[in-house]
JSON list of C-alpha atoms in Angstrom, two decimals:
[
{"chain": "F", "resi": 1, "resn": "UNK", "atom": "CA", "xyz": [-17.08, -140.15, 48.42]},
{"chain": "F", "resi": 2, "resn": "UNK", "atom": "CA", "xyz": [-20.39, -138.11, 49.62]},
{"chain": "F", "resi": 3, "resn": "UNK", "atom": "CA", "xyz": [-22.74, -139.89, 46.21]},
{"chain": "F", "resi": 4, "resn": "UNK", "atom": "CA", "xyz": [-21.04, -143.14, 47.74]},
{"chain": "F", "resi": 5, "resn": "UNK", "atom": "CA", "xyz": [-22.63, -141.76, 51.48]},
{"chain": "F", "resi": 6, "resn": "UNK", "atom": "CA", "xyz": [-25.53, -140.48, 49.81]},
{"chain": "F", "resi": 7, "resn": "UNK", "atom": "CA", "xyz": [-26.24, -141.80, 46.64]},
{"chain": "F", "resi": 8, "resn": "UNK", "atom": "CA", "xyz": [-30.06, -140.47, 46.14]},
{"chain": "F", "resi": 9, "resn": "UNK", "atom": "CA", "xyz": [-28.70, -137.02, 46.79]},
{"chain": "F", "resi": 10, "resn": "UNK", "atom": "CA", "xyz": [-28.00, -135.88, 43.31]},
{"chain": "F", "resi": 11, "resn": "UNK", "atom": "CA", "xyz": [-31.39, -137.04, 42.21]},
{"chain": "F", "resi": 12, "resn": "UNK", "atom": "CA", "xyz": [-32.85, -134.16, 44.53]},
{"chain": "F", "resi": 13, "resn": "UNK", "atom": "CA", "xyz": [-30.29, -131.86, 43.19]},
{"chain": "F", "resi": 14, "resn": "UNK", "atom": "CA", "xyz": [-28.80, -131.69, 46.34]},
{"chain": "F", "resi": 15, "resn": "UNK", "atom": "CA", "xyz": [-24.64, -130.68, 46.31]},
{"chain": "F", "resi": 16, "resn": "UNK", "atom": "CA", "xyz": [-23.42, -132.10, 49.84]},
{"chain": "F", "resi": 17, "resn": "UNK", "atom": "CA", "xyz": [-20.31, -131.17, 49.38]},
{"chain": "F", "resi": 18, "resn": "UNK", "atom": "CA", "xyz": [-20.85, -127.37, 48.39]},
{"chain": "F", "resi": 19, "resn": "UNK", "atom": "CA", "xyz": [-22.87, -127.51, 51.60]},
{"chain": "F", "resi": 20, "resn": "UNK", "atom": "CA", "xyz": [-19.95, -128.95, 53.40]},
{"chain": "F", "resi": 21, "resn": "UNK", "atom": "CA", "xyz": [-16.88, -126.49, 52.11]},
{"chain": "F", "resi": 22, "resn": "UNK", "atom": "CA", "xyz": [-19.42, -123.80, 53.00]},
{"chain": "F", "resi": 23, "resn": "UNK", "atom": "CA", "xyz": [-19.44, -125.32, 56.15]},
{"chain": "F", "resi": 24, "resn": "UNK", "atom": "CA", "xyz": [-15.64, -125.67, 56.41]},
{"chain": "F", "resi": 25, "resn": "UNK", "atom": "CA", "xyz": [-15.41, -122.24, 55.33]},
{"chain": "F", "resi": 26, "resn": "UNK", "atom": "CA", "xyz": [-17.81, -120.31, 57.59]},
{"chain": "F", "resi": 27, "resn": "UNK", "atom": "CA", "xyz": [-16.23, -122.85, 60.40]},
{"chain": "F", "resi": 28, "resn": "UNK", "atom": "CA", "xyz": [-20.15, -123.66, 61.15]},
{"chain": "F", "resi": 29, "resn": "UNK", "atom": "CA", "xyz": [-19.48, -127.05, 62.26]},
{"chain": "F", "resi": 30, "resn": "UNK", "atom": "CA", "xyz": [-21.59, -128.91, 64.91]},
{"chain": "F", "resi": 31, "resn": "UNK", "atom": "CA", "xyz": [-19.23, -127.52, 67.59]},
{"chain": "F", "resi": 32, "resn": "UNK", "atom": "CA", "xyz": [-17.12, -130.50, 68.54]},
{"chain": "F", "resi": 33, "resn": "UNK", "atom": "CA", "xyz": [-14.45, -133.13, 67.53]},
{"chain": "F", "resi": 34, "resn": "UNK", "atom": "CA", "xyz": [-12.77, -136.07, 68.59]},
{"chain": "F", "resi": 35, "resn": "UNK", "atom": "CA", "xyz": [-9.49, -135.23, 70.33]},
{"chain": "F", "resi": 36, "resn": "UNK", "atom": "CA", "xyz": [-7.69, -137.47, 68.02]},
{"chain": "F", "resi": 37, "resn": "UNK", "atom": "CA", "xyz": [-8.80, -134.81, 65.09]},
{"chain": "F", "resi": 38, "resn": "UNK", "atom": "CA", "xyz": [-7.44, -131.56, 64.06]},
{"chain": "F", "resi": 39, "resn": "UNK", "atom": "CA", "xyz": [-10.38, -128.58, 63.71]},
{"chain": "F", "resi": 40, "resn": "UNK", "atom": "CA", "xyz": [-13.20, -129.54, 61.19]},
{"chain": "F", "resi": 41, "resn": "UNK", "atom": "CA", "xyz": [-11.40, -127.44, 58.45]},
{"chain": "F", "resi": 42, "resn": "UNK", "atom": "CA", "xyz": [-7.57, -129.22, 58.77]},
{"chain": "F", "resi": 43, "resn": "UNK", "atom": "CA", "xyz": [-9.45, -132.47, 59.78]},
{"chain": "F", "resi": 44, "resn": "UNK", "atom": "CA", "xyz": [-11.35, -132.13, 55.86]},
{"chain": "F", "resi": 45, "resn": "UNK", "atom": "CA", "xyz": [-8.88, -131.20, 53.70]},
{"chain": "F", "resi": 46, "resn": "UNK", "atom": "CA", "xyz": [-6.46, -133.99, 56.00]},
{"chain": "F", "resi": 47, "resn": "UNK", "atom": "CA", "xyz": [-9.16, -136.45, 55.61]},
{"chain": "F", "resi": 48, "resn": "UNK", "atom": "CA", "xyz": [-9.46, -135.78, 51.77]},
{"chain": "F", "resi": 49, "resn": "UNK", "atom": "CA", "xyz": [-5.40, -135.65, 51.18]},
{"chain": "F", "resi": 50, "resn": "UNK", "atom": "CA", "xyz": [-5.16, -139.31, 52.98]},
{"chain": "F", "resi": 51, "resn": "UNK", "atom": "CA", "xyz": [-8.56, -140.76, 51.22]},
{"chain": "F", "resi": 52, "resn": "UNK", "atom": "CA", "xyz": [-6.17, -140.16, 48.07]},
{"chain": "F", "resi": 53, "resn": "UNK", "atom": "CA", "xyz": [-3.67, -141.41, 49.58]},
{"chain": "F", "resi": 54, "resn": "UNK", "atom": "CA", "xyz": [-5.02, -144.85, 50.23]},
{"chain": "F", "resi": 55, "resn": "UNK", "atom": "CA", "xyz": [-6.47, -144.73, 46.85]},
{"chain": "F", "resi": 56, "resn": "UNK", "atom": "CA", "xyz": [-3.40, -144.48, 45.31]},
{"chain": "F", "resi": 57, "resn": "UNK", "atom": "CA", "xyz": [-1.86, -146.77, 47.39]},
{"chain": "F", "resi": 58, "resn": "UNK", "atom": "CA", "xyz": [-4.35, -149.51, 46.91]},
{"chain": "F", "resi": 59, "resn": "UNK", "atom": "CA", "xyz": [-5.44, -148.42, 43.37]},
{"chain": "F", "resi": 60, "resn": "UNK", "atom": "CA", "xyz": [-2.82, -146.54, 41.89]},
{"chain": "F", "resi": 61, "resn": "UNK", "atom": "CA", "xyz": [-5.52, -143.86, 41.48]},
{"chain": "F", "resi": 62, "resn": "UNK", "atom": "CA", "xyz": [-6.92, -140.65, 42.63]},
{"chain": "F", "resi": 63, "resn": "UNK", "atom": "CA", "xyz": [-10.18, -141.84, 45.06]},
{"chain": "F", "resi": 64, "resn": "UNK", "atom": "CA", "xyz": [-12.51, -139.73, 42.46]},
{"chain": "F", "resi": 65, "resn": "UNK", "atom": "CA", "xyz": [-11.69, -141.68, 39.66]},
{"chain": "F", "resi": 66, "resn": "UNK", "atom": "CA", "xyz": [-12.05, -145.54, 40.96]},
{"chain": "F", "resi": 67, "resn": "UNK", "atom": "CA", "xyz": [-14.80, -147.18, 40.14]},
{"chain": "F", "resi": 68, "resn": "UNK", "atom": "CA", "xyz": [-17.90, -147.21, 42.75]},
{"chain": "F", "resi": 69, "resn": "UNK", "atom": "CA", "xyz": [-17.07, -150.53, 43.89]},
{"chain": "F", "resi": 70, "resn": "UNK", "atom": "CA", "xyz": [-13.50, -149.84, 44.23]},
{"chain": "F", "resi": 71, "resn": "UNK", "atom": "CA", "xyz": [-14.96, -146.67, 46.52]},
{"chain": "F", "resi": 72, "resn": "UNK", "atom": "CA", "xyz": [-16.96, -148.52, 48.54]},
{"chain": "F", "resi": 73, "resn": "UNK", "atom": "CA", "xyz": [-14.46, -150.82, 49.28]},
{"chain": "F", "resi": 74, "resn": "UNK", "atom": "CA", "xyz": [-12.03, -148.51, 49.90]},
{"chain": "F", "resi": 75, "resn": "UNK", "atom": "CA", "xyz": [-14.70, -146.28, 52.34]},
{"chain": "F", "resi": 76, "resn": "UNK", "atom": "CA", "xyz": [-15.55, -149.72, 54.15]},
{"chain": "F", "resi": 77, "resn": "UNK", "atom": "CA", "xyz": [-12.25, -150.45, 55.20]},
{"chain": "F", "resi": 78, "resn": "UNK", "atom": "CA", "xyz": [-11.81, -147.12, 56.25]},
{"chain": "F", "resi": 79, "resn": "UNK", "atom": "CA", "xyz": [-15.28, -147.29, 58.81]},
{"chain": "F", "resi": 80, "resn": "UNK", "atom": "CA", "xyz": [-13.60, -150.71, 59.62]},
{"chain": "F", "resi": 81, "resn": "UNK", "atom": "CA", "xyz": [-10.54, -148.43, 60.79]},
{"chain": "F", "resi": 82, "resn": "UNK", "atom": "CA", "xyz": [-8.20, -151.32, 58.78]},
{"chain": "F", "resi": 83, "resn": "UNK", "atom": "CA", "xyz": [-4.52, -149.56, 57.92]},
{"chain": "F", "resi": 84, "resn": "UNK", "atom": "CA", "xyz": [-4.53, -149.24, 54.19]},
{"chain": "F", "resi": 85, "resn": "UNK", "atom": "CA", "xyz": [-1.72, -147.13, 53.14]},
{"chain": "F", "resi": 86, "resn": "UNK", "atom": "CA", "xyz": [2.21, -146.76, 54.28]},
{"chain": "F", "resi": 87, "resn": "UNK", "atom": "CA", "xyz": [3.00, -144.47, 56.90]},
{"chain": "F", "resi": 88, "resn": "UNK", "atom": "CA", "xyz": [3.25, -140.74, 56.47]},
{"chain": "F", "resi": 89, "resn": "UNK", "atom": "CA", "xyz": [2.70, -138.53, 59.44]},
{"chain": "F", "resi": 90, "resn": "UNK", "atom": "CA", "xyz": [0.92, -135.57, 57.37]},
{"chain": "F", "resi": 91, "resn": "UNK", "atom": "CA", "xyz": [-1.88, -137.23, 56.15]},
{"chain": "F", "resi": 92, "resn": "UNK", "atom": "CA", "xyz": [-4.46, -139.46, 59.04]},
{"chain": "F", "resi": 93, "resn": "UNK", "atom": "CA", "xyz": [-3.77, -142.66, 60.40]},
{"chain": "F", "resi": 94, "resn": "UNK", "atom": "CA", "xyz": [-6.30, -146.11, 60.24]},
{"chain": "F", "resi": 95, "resn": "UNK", "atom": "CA", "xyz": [-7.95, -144.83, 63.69]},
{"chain": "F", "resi": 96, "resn": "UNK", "atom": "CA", "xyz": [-7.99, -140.95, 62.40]},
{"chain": "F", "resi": 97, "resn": "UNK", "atom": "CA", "xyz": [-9.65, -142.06, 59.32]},
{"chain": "F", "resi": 98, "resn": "UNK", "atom": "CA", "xyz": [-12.10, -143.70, 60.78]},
{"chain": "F", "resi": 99, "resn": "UNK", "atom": "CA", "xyz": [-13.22, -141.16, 63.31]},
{"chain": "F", "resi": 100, "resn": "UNK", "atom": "CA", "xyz": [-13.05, -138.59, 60.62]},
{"chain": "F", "resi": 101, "resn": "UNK", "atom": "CA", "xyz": [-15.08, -140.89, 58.19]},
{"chain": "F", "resi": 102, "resn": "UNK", "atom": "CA", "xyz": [-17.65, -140.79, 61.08]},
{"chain": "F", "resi": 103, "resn": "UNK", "atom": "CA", "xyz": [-17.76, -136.93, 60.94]},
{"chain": "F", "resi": 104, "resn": "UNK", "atom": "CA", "xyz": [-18.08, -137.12, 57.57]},
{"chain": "F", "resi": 105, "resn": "UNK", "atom": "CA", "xyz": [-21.29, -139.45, 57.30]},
{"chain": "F", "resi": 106, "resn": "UNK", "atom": "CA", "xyz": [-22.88, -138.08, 59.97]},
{"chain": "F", "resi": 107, "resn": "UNK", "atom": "CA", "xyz": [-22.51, -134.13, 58.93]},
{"chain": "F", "resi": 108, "resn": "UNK", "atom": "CA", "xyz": [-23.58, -135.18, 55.03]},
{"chain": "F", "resi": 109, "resn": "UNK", "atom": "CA", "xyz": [-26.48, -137.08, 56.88]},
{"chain": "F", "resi": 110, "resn": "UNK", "atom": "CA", "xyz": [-27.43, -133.86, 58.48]},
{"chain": "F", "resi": 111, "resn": "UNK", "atom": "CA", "xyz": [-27.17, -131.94, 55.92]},
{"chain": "F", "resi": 112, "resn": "UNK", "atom": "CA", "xyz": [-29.40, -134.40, 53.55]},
{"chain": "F", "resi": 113, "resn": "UNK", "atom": "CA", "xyz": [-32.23, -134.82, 55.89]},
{"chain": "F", "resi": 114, "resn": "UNK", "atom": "CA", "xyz": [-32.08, -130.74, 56.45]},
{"chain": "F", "resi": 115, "resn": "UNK", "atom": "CA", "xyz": [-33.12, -129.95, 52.64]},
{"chain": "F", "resi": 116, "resn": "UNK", "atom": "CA", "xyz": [-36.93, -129.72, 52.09]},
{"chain": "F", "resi": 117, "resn": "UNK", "atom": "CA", "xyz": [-37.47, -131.99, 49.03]},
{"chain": "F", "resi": 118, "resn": "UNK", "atom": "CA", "xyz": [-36.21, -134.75, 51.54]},
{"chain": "F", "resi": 119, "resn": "UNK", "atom": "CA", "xyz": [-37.76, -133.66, 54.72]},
{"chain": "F", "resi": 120, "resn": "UNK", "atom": "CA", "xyz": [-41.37, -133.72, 52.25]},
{"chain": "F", "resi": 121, "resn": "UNK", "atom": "CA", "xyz": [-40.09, -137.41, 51.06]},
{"chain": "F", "resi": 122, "resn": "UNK", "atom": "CA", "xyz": [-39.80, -138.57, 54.43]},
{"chain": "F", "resi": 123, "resn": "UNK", "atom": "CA", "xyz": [-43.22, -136.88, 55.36]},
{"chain": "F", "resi": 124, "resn": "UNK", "atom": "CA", "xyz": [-41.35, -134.60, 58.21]},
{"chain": "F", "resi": 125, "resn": "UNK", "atom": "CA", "xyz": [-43.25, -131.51, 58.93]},
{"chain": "F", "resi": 126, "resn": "UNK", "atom": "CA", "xyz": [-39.90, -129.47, 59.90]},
{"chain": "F", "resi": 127, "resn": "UNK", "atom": "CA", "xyz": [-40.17, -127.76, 63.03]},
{"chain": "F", "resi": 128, "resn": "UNK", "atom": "CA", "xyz": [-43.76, -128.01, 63.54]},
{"chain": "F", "resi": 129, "resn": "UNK", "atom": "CA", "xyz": [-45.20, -125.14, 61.88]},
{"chain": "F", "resi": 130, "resn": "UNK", "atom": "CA", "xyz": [-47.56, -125.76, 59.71]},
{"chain": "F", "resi": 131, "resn": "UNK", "atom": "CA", "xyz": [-51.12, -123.94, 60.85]},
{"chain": "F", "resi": 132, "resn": "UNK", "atom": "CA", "xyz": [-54.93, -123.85, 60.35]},
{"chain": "F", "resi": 133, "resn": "UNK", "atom": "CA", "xyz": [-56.30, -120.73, 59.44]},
{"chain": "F", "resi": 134, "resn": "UNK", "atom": "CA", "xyz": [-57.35, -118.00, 61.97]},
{"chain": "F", "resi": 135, "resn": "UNK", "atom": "CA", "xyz": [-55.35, -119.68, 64.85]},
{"chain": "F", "resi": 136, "resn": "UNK", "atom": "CA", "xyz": [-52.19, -118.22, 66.16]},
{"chain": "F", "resi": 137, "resn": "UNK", "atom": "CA", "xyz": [-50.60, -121.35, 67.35]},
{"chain": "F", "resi": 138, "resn": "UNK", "atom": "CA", "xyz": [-49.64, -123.32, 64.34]},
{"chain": "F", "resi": 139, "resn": "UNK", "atom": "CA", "xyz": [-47.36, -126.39, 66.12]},
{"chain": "F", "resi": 140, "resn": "UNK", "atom": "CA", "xyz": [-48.27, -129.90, 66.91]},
{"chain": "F", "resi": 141, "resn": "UNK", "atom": "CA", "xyz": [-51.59, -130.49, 68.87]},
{"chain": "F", "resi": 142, "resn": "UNK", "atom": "CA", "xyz": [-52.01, -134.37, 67.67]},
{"chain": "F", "resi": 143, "resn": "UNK", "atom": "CA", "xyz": [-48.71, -136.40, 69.50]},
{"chain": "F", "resi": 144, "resn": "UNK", "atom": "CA", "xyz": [-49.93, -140.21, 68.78]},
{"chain": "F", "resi": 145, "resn": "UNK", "atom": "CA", "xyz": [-48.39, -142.67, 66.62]},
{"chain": "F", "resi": 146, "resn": "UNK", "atom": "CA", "xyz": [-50.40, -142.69, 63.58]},
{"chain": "F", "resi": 147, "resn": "UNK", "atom": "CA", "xyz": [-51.85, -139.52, 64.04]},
{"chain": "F", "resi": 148, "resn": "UNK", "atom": "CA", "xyz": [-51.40, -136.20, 61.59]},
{"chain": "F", "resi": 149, "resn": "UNK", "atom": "CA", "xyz": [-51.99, -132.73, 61.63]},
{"chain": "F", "resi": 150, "resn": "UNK", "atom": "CA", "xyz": [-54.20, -132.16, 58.91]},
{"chain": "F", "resi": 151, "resn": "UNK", "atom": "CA", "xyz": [-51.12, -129.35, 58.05]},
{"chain": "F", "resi": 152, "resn": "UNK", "atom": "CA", "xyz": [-48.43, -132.10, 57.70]},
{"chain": "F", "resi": 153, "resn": "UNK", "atom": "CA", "xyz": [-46.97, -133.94, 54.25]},
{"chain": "F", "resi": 154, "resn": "UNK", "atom": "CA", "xyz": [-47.71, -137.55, 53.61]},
{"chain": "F", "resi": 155, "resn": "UNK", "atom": "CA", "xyz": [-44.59, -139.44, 52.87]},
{"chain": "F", "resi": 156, "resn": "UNK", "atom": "CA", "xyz": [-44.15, -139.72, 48.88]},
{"chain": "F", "resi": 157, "resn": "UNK", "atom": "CA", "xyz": [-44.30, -143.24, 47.99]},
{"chain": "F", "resi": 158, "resn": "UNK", "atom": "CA", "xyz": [-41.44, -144.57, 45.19]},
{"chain": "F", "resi": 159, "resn": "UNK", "atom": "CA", "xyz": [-43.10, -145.04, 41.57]},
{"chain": "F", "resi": 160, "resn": "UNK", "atom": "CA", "xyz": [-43.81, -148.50, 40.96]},
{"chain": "F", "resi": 161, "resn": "UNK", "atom": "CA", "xyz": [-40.83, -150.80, 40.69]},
{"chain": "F", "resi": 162, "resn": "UNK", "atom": "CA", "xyz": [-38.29, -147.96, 42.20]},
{"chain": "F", "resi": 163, "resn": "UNK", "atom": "CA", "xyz": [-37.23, -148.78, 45.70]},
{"chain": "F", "resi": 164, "resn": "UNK", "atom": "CA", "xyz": [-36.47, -146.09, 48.39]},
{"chain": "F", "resi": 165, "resn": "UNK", "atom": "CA", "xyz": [-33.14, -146.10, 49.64]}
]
């Protein structure tokens, strides 16, 4: 599910989902949840259990092992909050998979745009601490559009012919 969220994250060697059953484990989560949800651990390994589910249902398959466009079609019904499986009231309904799905994307997302290598792509300078030497204050002094510290990363362009997704 996460390369379908995040395809270019391999390529950076980045393992979203270690980074997310850490996360689960360490209950570090962003420190909310819908009310329709159970905690962010239950509401994973929930979420995970019914993603099979539908799979299975739909596929005859474990999720994991369907092709990518089987995934994505499976992961854009389930943003579309459409009912693709039979009822079974341990696993998340149509509306609990979507709002899950949601927490999904958006803590991979996080967790993506955190790592360096893609913060350096992107040409974001972190948290503003980059420095010229002999001052103390190393933070932002130039706040225009357009405008760089002389501290900060360029954006790396693609190679020719590779797009940037």
């Amino acid at each position: 599910m996460l390369a379908r969220i995040i395809p270019t994250a391999a390529a950076y060697g980045i393992d979203i989902a270690l980074r997310l059953d850490r996360m689960m484990g360490d209950q570090d989560g962003n420190g909310w949840r819908y009310e329709a949800l159970p905690t962010d651990p239950n509401a994973y390994k929930i979420g995970l259990d019914t993603l099979d589910a539908i799979a299975r249902h739909r596929d005859g398959a474990d999720f994991a092992t369907l092709d990518g466009a089987s995934q994505d079609e499976i992961l854009e019904a389930i943003a579309a909050a459409d009912d693709l499986r039979s009822s079974d009231s341990t696993l998340f309904d149509a509306k609990q998979m979507a709002l899950w799905f949601e927490e999904v994307r958006s803590d991979s997302v996080r967790h993506y745009v955190a790592h360096p290598a893609v913060m350096a792509r992107i040409g974001y300078s972190g948290f503003a601490n980059g420095g010229e030497t002999g001052e103390r204050f190393v933070g932002f002094r130039k706040v225009a559009i357009g405008e760089r510290e002389t501290w900060e990363p360029e954006p790396i362009s693609p190679a020719a012919g590779q797009s940037v997704r």
